XYZ file of C-alpha atoms in Angstrom:
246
model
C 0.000 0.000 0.000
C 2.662 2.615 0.476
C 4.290 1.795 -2.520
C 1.287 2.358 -4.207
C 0.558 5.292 -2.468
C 3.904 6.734 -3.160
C 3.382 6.505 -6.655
C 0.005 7.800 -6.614
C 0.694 11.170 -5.273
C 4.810 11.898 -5.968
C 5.689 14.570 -8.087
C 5.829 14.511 -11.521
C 9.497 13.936 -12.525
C 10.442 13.023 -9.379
C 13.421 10.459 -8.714
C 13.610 7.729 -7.010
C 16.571 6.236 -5.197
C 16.278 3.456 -3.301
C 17.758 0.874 -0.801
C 15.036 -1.186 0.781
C 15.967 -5.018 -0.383
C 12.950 -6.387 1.518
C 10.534 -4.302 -0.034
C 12.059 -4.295 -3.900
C 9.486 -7.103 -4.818
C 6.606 -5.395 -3.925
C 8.342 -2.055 -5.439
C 8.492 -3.337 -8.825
C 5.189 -4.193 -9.072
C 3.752 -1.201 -7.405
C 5.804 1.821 -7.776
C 6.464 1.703 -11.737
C 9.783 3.919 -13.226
C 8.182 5.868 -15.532
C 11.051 8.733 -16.922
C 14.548 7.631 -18.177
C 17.022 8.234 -15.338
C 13.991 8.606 -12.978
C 15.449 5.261 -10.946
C 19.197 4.861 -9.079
C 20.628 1.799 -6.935
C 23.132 -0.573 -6.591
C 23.268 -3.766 -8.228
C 25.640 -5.233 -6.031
C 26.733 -4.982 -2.509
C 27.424 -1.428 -1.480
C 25.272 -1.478 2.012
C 24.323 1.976 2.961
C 24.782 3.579 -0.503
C 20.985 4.547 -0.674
C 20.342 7.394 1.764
C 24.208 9.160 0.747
C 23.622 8.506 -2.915
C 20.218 10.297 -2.668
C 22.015 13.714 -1.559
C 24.299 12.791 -4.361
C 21.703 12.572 -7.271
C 19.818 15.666 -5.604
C 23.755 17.937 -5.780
C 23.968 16.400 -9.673
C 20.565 17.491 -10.546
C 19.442 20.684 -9.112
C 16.076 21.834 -8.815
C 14.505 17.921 -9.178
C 12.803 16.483 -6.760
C 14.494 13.077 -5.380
C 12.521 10.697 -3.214
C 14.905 7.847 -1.438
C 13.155 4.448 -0.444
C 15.083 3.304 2.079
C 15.140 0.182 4.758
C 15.447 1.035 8.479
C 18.978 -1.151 8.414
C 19.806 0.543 5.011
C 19.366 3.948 6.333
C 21.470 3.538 9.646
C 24.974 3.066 7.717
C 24.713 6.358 7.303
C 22.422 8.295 8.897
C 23.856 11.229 9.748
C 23.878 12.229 6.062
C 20.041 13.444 6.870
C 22.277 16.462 8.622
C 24.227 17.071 4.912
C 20.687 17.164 3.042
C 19.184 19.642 6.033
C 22.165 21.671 5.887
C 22.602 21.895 1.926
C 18.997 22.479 1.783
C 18.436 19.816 -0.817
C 15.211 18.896 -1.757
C 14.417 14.964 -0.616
C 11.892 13.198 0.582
C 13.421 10.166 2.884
C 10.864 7.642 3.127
C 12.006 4.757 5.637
C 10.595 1.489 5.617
C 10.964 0.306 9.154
C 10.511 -3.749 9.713
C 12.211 -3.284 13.006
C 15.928 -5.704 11.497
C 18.280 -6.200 8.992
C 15.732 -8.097 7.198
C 17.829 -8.741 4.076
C 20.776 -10.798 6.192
C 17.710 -12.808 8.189
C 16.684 -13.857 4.548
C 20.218 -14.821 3.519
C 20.120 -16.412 6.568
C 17.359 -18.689 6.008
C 18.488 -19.547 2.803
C 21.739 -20.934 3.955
C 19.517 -22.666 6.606
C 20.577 -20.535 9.961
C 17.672 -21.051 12.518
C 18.440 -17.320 13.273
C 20.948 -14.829 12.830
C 22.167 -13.162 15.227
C 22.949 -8.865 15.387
C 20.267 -8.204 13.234
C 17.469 -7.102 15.262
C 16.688 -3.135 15.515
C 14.388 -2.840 18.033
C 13.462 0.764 19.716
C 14.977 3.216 17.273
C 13.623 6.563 17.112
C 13.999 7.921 13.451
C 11.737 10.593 14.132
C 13.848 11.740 17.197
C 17.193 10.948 14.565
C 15.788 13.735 11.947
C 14.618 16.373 14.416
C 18.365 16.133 15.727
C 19.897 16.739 13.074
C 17.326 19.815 11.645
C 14.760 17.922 10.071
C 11.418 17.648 11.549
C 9.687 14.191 11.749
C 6.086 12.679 11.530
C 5.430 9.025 12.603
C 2.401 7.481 10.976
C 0.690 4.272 12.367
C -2.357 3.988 10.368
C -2.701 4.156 6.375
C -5.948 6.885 6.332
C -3.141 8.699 7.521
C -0.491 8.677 5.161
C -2.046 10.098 2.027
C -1.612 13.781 3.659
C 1.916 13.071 5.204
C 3.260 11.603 1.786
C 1.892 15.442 -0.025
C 3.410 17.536 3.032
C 6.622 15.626 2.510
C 6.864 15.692 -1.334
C 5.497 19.310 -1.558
C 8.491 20.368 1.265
C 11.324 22.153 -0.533
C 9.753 21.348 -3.723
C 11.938 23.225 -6.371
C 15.564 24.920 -6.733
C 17.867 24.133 -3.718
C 17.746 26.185 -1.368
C 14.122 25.359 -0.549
C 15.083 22.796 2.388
C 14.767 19.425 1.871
C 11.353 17.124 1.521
C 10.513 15.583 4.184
C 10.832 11.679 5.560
C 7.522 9.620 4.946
C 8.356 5.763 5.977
C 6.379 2.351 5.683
C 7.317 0.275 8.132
C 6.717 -3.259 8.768
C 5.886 -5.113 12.072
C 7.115 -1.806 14.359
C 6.507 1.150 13.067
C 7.655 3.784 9.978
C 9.295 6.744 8.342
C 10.818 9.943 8.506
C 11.751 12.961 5.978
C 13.579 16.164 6.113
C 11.409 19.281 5.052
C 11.779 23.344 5.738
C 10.816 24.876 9.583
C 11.221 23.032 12.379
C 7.992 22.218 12.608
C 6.878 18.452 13.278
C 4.393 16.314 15.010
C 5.469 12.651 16.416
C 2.831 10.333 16.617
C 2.816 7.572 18.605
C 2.304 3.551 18.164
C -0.746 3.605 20.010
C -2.331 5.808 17.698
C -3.358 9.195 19.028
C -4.523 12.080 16.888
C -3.767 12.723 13.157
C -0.821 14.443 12.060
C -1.553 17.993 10.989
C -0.823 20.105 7.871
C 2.897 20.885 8.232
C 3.564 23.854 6.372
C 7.210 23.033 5.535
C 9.540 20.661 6.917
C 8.195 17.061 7.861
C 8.966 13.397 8.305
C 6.911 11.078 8.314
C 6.342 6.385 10.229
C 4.611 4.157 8.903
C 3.452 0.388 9.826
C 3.110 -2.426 7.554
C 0.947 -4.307 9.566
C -1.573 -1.631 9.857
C -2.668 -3.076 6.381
C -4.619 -0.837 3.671
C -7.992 1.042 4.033
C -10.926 -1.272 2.285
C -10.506 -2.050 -1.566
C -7.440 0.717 -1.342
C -5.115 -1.559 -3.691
C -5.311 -1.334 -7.581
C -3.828 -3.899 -9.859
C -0.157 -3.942 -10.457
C 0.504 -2.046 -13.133
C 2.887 -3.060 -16.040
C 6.200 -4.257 -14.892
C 8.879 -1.544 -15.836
C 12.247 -3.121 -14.273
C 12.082 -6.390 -15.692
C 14.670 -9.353 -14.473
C 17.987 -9.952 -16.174
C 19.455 -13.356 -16.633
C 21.941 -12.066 -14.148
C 19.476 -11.393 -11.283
C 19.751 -7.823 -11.954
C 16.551 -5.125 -12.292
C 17.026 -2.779 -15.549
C 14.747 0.003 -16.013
C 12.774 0.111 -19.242
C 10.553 2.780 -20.884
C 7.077 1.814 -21.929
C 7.593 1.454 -25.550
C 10.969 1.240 -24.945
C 12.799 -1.657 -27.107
C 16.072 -1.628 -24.233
């Protein structure tokens, strides 16, 4: 559903980098790369290289909005680069999908039969309180009829030329909670697990947490729509046009 969502309602030429291996399934069916150069990640290895790379792509291309999709494990390699976006004003949108581990080694894991693996929880992590320290304000989301409005105030936040502050952190989380983003006045409203009352309008900067398990609001998914990153023989994803012969 936040895939969906996040494709729904992002910007028009907006680009996507992302580093969320658990959720890259889902991804390709839902959240379709529709503009040449409008996708960036790593093929191989490189852990951490989303949420840096997406300051990088937003420096090489002034003025375009870039959303990163990133895991809660992805995102803390290097976390502190949410102070280089605040501080170069850049305008992102971090969305962090928060299952709570390092899903991606408990799946390697399993496949090499481990009955668990061990260092790769990430229980009681506080991205919201992460972003707000380093001058981006956070919202945490725990139901989906709330994350329509949080995914706008982020993407609208320093929409533009730099120098408008950066978007703002919108996350999906899995089992325990969801997301953050940077956006442009210290403004932002923390919402708890337990629920509580819906975020407001923020009027510039804003992050935003999700949870997977909160599941999506009746008949709220559409079909899949045409696959755009199709498999090569290597395992690798390539983006491809619609009507695109490469």
């Amino acid at each position: 559903y936040l895939l969906q969502q996040i494709a729904k309602l992002r910007p028009q030429g907006g680009i996507i980098v992302e580093e969320a291996p658990s959720s890259r399934v889902p991804m390709h069916e839902y959240l379709p790369i529709l503009d040449r150069d409008g996708f960036y990640t790593c093929a191989s290895g490189g852990l951490g290289h989303g949420l840096p790379a997406a300051i990088g792509v937003a420096l090489g291309r002034p003025g375009e909005k870039v959303i990163a999709l990133l895991g809660d494990g992805s995102s803390m390699y290097a976390i502190q680069g949410l102070w280089s976006a605040a501080q170069l004003k850049l305008p992102i949108t971090f969305v962090i999908v928060k299952n709570g581990r390092y899903e991606a080694l408990v799946s390697f894991g399993r496949h090499f039969g481990l009955q668990r693996t061990v260092g790769t929880d990430l229980p009681d992590i506080d991205f919201c309180g992460l972003a707000r320290a380093q001058g981006i304000a956070a919202i945490r989301i725990d139901r989906p009829d709330q994350l329509d409005e949080a995914l706008l105030t982020a993407f609208a936040a320093g929409a533009g030329a730099r120098g408008g502050r950066p978007g703002g952190l919108a996350a999906g989380g899995a089992e325990r909670g969801a997301a953050a983003a940077p956006v442009a006045a210290p403004a932002a409203v923390g919402l708890g697990a337990a629920g509580g009352r819906p975020p407001p309008a923020v009027p510039q900067r804003a992050a935003v947490f999700v949870r997977r398990t909160v599941g999506p609001p009746p008949a709220a998914h559409a079909p899949p729509p045409a696959a755009s990153c199709p498999r090569r023989g290597n395992g690798a994803w390539r983006v491809r046009l619609p009507g695109s012969p490469i």
